[in-house]
């Protein structure tokens, strides 16, 4: 077995780094800084970061098949023209809930954008409960609301056979699964596939690997969990040198590198001293696992 190597690849600090997506064509890593209110694109070859400021908190960014990106910003779905550096609203959600914002999101195997909302936090993980919902932006730009009463809508991905949708509502401290209908985008039959242990922190972003196993970043846990969703067992724990690990995706050559975003927001001076790399993005190699290419929004 090769040895695991963990390095801080993107040193520029995010307040809340999130939603990492590998862009194979350019060999770049796309992500957001939620409360830093920006969409970022890091080029490993040049170590340059290009950013686009948003006018509100941005929860996630996904590639769009016709070019550019789609984001969940504030309580809007919006299109990003990266070349023109413009953001155009596509649809509104959670109308009347002015204290809400989009959080994590990802494109499903049929090209729909799934993203959920949450109330704004007073402090990390402290917020008015049950205010969020999970939505889908369809390719025709219609919006579907799947369910409400979500605390912190977070990690999501689909099984390799496209029959299961995995989902995390962070404050439930578990990873859930739904039956997923690729044709309609409907999800049903919610059940738990993994319950976090006390010291594992708060489940946040996640991604699937080529074996159908999940990698779950744990906020306040300083770790990524490798989970088998069919047995409900944890296969492995990968610890990082910072506590606030937020999300992960595979990227790089053959999708064999795991990129882990982290947050620095809300840390006091002391913990910043102890964790100087907080807010950076980590690259983990030697895991012996690989990911799959991200799906693009087809609308
Ligand atoms: O990363 C996210 O998904 C949210 O934007 C964050 O706010 C954290 O999850 C939260 O603070 C801890 O649960
Ligand atoms: Zn998250």
Short mmCIF file of C-alpha atoms and ligand atoms in Angstrom, two decimals:
data_model
loop_
_atom_site.label_atom_id
_atom_site.label_comp_id
_atom_site.label_asym_id
_atom_site.label_seq_id
_atom_site.Cartn_x
_atom_site.Cartn_y
_atom_site.Cartn_z
CA UNK A 1 0.00 0.00 0.00
CA UNK A 2 1.29 3.43 -0.89
CA UNK A 3 1.74 5.90 1.92
CA UNK A 4 -0.71 8.71 2.48
CA UNK A 5 0.62 12.23 1.99
CA UNK A 6 -1.27 15.31 3.11
CA UNK A 7 -0.20 18.78 2.03
CA UNK A 8 -1.75 22.21 2.06
CA UNK A 9 -1.94 22.83 -1.70
CA UNK A 10 -3.87 26.10 -1.75
CA UNK A 11 -2.43 28.29 0.97
CA UNK A 12 -4.67 31.30 0.48
CA UNK A 13 -7.13 31.25 3.38
CA UNK A 14 -10.84 30.85 2.86
CA UNK A 15 -13.34 31.87 5.50
CA UNK A 16 -15.44 28.83 4.58
CA UNK A 17 -13.92 26.89 1.68
CA UNK A 18 -16.55 24.60 0.13
CA UNK A 19 -17.83 22.81 -2.94
CA UNK A 20 -14.56 21.66 -4.55
CA UNK A 21 -14.97 20.46 -8.16
CA UNK A 22 -12.17 19.18 -10.38
CA UNK A 23 -12.16 20.60 -13.91
CA UNK A 24 -10.49 18.00 -16.04
CA UNK A 25 -10.14 20.05 -19.23
CA UNK A 26 -8.14 22.81 -17.64
CA UNK A 27 -6.68 20.80 -14.77
CA UNK A 28 -8.08 23.33 -12.33
CA UNK A 29 -9.91 23.15 -9.03
CA UNK A 30 -13.13 25.11 -8.72
CA UNK A 31 -14.54 25.98 -5.26
CA UNK A 32 -16.29 28.68 -3.28
CA UNK A 33 -15.54 30.69 -0.18
CA UNK A 34 -19.07 30.80 1.27
CA UNK A 35 -18.83 33.79 3.60
CA UNK A 36 -15.84 35.22 1.74
CA UNK A 37 -18.48 35.60 -1.01
CA UNK A 38 -16.44 34.43 -3.94
CA UNK A 39 -16.15 31.71 -6.56
CA UNK A 40 -12.54 30.61 -7.03
CA UNK A 41 -10.56 28.67 -9.56
CA UNK A 42 -7.09 27.42 -8.68
CA UNK A 43 -4.58 26.31 -11.29
CA UNK A 44 -2.08 23.85 -9.74
CA UNK A 45 0.35 24.32 -12.62
CA UNK A 46 0.75 28.06 -12.03
CA UNK A 47 -0.54 28.20 -8.43
CA UNK A 48 -2.74 31.08 -9.54
CA UNK A 49 -6.23 31.68 -8.21
CA UNK A 50 -8.85 33.53 -10.22
CA UNK A 51 -11.89 34.72 -8.33
CA UNK A 52 -15.30 36.20 -8.94
CA UNK A 53 -16.98 38.11 -6.14
CA UNK A 54 -20.63 37.41 -5.32
CA UNK A 55 -23.07 39.83 -3.67
CA UNK A 56 -24.23 37.28 -1.07
CA UNK A 57 -23.04 34.04 0.53
CA UNK A 58 -22.36 31.44 -2.14
CA UNK A 59 -22.99 27.82 -1.12
CA UNK A 60 -21.77 25.88 -4.13
CA UNK A 61 -20.59 26.10 -7.71
CA UNK A 62 -21.05 23.53 -10.49
CA UNK A 63 -19.88 23.32 -14.09
CA UNK A 64 -22.34 24.00 -16.89
CA UNK A 65 -22.25 21.96 -20.08
CA UNK A 66 -22.78 25.00 -22.29
CA UNK A 67 -19.90 26.80 -20.58
CA UNK A 68 -19.49 28.78 -17.39
CA UNK A 69 -20.97 27.71 -14.07
CA UNK A 70 -24.15 27.66 -12.00
CA UNK A 71 -24.09 28.77 -8.38
CA UNK A 72 -26.41 28.79 -5.40
CA UNK A 73 -26.00 32.33 -4.08
CA UNK A 74 -28.13 33.86 -1.35
CA UNK A 75 -31.46 32.18 -2.08
CA UNK A 76 -30.98 32.29 -5.85
CA UNK A 77 -29.81 29.91 -8.51
CA UNK A 78 -27.61 31.95 -10.86
CA UNK A 79 -25.53 31.50 -13.99
CA UNK A 80 -21.90 32.56 -14.05
CA UNK A 81 -20.23 33.73 -17.23
CA UNK A 82 -16.62 33.29 -16.19
CA UNK A 83 -15.15 35.13 -19.17
CA UNK A 84 -17.43 38.15 -18.82
CA UNK A 85 -17.30 37.90 -15.02
CA UNK A 86 -21.07 38.26 -14.76
CA UNK A 87 -23.71 36.59 -12.60
CA UNK A 88 -27.31 36.29 -13.81
CA UNK A 89 -30.19 35.08 -11.64
CA UNK A 90 -32.05 32.03 -12.94
CA UNK A 91 -34.55 31.29 -10.15
CA UNK A 92 -35.44 32.19 -6.57
CA UNK A 93 -36.15 29.80 -3.69
CA UNK A 94 -37.21 30.19 -0.05
CA UNK A 95 -39.12 33.38 -0.84
CA UNK A 96 -40.09 35.17 2.35
CA UNK A 97 -37.18 33.55 4.22
CA UNK A 98 -34.77 36.45 4.17
CA UNK A 99 -32.54 34.81 6.79
CA UNK A 100 -31.82 31.81 4.54
CA UNK A 101 -29.04 31.05 2.10
CA UNK A 102 -27.96 28.26 -0.20
CA UNK A 103 -25.40 25.81 1.11
CA UNK A 104 -23.88 22.74 -0.57
CA UNK A 105 -24.95 21.58 -4.04
CA UNK A 106 -23.94 19.16 -6.81
CA UNK A 107 -25.09 18.05 -10.27
CA UNK A 108 -26.85 14.69 -10.57
CA UNK A 109 -26.06 12.05 -13.23
CA UNK A 110 -28.81 13.48 -15.48
CA UNK A 111 -27.50 17.06 -15.40
CA UNK A 112 -29.83 18.54 -12.77
CA UNK A 113 -28.44 20.78 -10.01
CA UNK A 114 -29.35 19.67 -6.47
CA UNK A 115 -28.72 22.25 -3.74
CA UNK A 116 -30.08 22.91 -0.28
CA UNK A 117 -30.60 25.88 1.98
CA UNK A 118 -30.12 26.72 5.64
CA UNK A 119 -30.63 29.66 7.99
CA UNK A 120 -27.69 32.02 8.39
CA UNK A 121 -25.45 30.96 11.25
CA UNK A 122 -24.91 33.08 14.34
CA UNK A 123 -21.76 31.05 14.99
CA UNK A 124 -20.60 27.91 13.17
CA UNK A 125 -23.36 25.30 13.48
CA UNK A 126 -25.50 27.68 15.57
CA UNK A 127 -28.60 28.75 13.71
CA UNK A 128 -32.38 28.73 13.71
CA UNK A 129 -33.26 25.08 13.18
CA UNK A 130 -35.38 23.43 10.48
CA UNK A 131 -35.35 26.44 8.12
CA UNK A 132 -33.71 24.82 5.11
CA UNK A 133 -34.98 22.77 2.17
CA UNK A 134 -33.50 20.66 -0.60
CA UNK A 135 -34.11 21.85 -4.17
CA UNK A 136 -33.39 20.81 -7.72
CA UNK A 137 -32.80 23.21 -10.56
CA UNK A 138 -33.90 21.33 -13.67
CA UNK A 139 -32.26 21.86 -17.06
CA UNK A 140 -35.40 23.79 -18.17
CA UNK A 141 -34.79 26.09 -15.16
CA UNK A 142 -37.88 24.93 -13.27
CA UNK A 143 -37.29 24.31 -9.56
CA UNK A 144 -38.43 21.35 -7.48
CA UNK A 145 -38.53 21.35 -3.69
CA UNK A 146 -37.93 17.85 -2.34
CA UNK A 147 -38.44 18.42 1.40
CA UNK A 148 -38.12 21.09 4.07
CA UNK A 149 -37.19 21.26 7.78
CA UNK A 150 -33.50 20.87 7.02
CA UNK A 151 -30.98 22.27 9.52
CA UNK A 152 -27.78 22.51 7.46
CA UNK A 153 -28.18 21.11 3.95
CA UNK A 154 -24.84 19.60 3.06
CA UNK A 155 -22.99 16.76 1.31
CA UNK A 156 -24.57 15.01 -1.61
CA UNK A 157 -23.66 12.44 -4.25
CA UNK A 158 -25.11 9.57 -6.27
CA UNK A 159 -24.29 5.86 -6.33
CA UNK A 160 -22.37 4.54 -9.32
CA UNK A 161 -25.43 2.70 -10.65
CA UNK A 162 -27.44 5.97 -10.35
CA UNK A 163 -30.05 4.33 -8.12
CA UNK A 164 -29.21 5.93 -4.77
CA UNK A 165 -28.86 9.55 -3.67
CA UNK A 166 -26.70 10.14 -0.59
CA UNK A 167 -27.36 13.22 1.50
CA UNK A 168 -26.24 14.90 4.71
CA UNK A 169 -28.26 17.20 6.94
CA UNK A 170 -25.32 18.09 9.20
CA UNK A 171 -27.04 18.45 12.54
CA UNK A 172 -28.59 14.98 12.22
CA UNK A 173 -25.02 13.60 12.55
CA UNK A 174 -25.66 10.95 9.96
CA UNK A 175 -25.38 10.16 6.28
CA UNK A 176 -28.69 9.32 4.62
CA UNK A 177 -29.65 7.50 1.45
CA UNK A 178 -32.71 7.82 -0.81
CA UNK A 179 -33.90 5.79 -3.75
CA UNK A 180 -33.15 7.98 -6.75
CA UNK A 181 -34.99 7.96 -10.06
CA UNK A 182 -32.62 9.24 -12.70
CA UNK A 183 -35.42 9.70 -15.25
CA UNK A 184 -37.53 12.02 -13.09
CA UNK A 185 -35.02 13.24 -10.50
CA UNK A 186 -37.36 12.11 -7.72
CA UNK A 187 -35.99 10.86 -4.43
CA UNK A 188 -37.83 8.65 -1.93
CA UNK A 189 -37.48 6.13 0.90
CA UNK A 190 -35.08 8.05 3.16
CA UNK A 191 -32.93 5.96 5.52
CA UNK A 192 -29.66 6.38 7.41
CA UNK A 193 -26.53 4.61 6.19
CA UNK A 194 -24.01 5.90 8.71
CA UNK A 195 -24.23 7.44 12.19
CA UNK A 196 -21.28 9.56 13.25
CA UNK A 197 -19.54 8.86 16.51
CA UNK A 198 -19.18 11.66 19.07
CA UNK A 199 -15.55 12.53 18.33
CA UNK A 200 -16.01 12.50 14.55
CA UNK A 201 -17.45 16.02 14.42
CA UNK A 202 -20.23 17.32 12.18
CA UNK A 203 -20.72 15.63 8.80
CA UNK A 204 -20.33 18.20 6.01
CA UNK A 205 -19.42 17.75 2.33
CA UNK A 206 -18.85 14.35 0.72
CA UNK A 207 -18.01 12.54 -2.50
CA UNK A 208 -18.16 9.01 -3.86
CA UNK A 209 -15.22 6.94 -5.18
CA UNK A 210 -14.96 4.37 -7.96
CA UNK A 211 -15.78 1.57 -5.49
CA UNK A 212 -19.05 3.24 -4.49
CA UNK A 213 -17.70 4.15 -1.04
CA UNK A 214 -18.17 7.62 0.46
CA UNK A 215 -15.60 10.13 1.69
CA UNK A 216 -17.15 12.47 4.24
CA UNK A 217 -15.45 15.65 5.47
CA UNK A 218 -16.25 16.34 9.12
CA UNK A 219 -16.46 19.91 10.36
CA UNK A 220 -14.88 20.28 13.82
CA UNK A 221 -13.60 16.76 13.32
CA UNK A 222 -10.42 17.52 11.36
CA UNK A 223 -10.91 14.41 9.31
CA UNK A 224 -12.35 12.70 6.30
CA UNK A 225 -14.22 9.46 6.92
CA UNK A 226 -14.19 6.64 4.40
CA UNK A 227 -17.54 4.93 4.66
CA UNK A 228 -19.14 1.87 3.14
CA UNK A 229 -22.77 2.91 2.67
CA UNK A 230 -23.95 -0.66 2.09
CA UNK A 231 -22.66 -2.05 5.40
CA UNK A 232 -22.82 1.22 7.36
CA UNK A 233 -19.24 0.67 8.46
CA UNK A 234 -16.41 3.15 8.63
CA UNK A 235 -13.49 1.77 6.66
CA UNK A 236 -10.93 4.39 7.50
CA UNK A 237 -10.30 7.77 9.10
CA UNK A 238 -7.92 10.26 7.48
CA UNK A 239 -6.93 13.04 9.89
CA UNK A 240 -5.90 16.51 8.78
CA UNK A 241 -3.86 19.16 10.60
CA UNK A 242 -6.88 21.51 10.84
CA UNK A 243 -10.23 20.99 12.60
CA UNK A 244 -12.63 22.68 10.23
CA UNK A 245 -12.63 20.32 7.26
CA UNK A 246 -15.68 21.13 5.15
CA UNK A 247 -15.83 19.15 1.90
CA UNK A 248 -13.87 16.98 -0.50
CA UNK A 249 -13.62 15.89 -4.13
CA UNK A 250 -11.27 13.73 -6.13
CA UNK A 251 -9.17 15.38 -8.81
CA UNK A 252 -5.79 15.44 -10.46
CA UNK A 253 -4.39 12.76 -12.73
CA UNK A 254 -6.86 9.86 -12.87
CA UNK A 255 -8.88 11.45 -10.06
CA UNK A 256 -6.53 9.87 -7.53
CA UNK A 257 -5.93 12.99 -5.41
CA UNK A 258 -8.44 13.94 -2.74
CA UNK A 259 -8.88 17.71 -2.35
CA UNK A 260 -10.25 18.81 1.02
CA UNK A 261 -11.55 22.32 1.64
CA UNK A 262 -11.41 23.85 5.11
CA UNK A 263 -12.69 26.87 7.01
CA UNK A 264 -11.02 29.46 9.22
CA UNK A 265 -14.06 31.52 10.16
CA UNK A 266 -14.89 31.73 13.84
CA UNK A 267 -11.44 30.60 15.04
CA UNK A 268 -9.79 32.58 17.80
CA UNK A 269 -6.18 33.76 17.68
CA UNK A 270 -4.97 30.82 19.70
CA UNK A 271 -6.42 28.14 17.47
CA UNK A 272 -5.23 30.05 14.39
CA UNK A 273 -1.71 29.82 15.82
CA UNK A 274 -2.08 26.13 16.44
CA UNK A 275 -3.62 25.56 12.99
CA UNK A 276 -1.91 28.06 10.71
CA UNK A 277 -3.15 26.27 7.58
CA UNK A 278 -6.84 26.60 8.51
CA UNK A 279 -8.84 27.86 5.55
CA UNK A 280 -6.43 26.33 3.03
CA UNK A 281 -7.19 23.48 0.65
CA UNK A 282 -5.43 20.19 1.24
CA UNK A 283 -4.33 17.62 -1.29
CA UNK A 284 -4.21 14.01 -0.12
CA UNK A 285 -2.37 11.45 -2.20
CA UNK A 286 -1.57 7.78 -1.71
CA UNK A 287 -5.06 6.84 -0.54
CA UNK A 288 -5.31 4.05 -3.10
CA UNK A 289 -8.73 5.38 -4.08
CA UNK A 290 -10.04 7.22 -7.12
CA UNK A 291 -12.99 9.42 -7.82
CA UNK A 292 -15.25 9.95 -10.81
CA UNK A 293 -15.52 13.06 -13.01
CA UNK A 294 -18.14 15.58 -11.88
CA UNK A 295 -21.40 15.89 -13.80
CA UNK A 296 -22.23 19.20 -15.51
CA UNK A 297 -25.51 21.07 -15.42
CA UNK A 298 -27.18 20.42 -18.76
CA UNK A 299 -29.45 23.46 -18.93
O1 LIG B 1 -19.63 24.31 5.26
C1 LIG B 1 -20.86 24.34 5.28
O2 LIG B 1 -21.57 23.52 4.80
C2 LIG B 1 -21.49 25.52 5.90
O3 LIG B 1 -21.45 26.57 4.99
C3 LIG B 1 -20.80 25.86 7.18
O4 LIG B 1 -21.44 26.88 7.74
C4 LIG B 1 -20.59 24.65 8.08
O5 LIG B 1 -21.15 23.51 7.59
C5 LIG B 1 -21.11 24.81 9.48
O6 LIG B 1 -20.61 25.94 10.05
C6 LIG B 1 -20.81 23.67 10.37
O7 LIG B 1 -21.77 22.76 10.37
ZN1 LIG B 2 -20.80 22.06 3.66
#
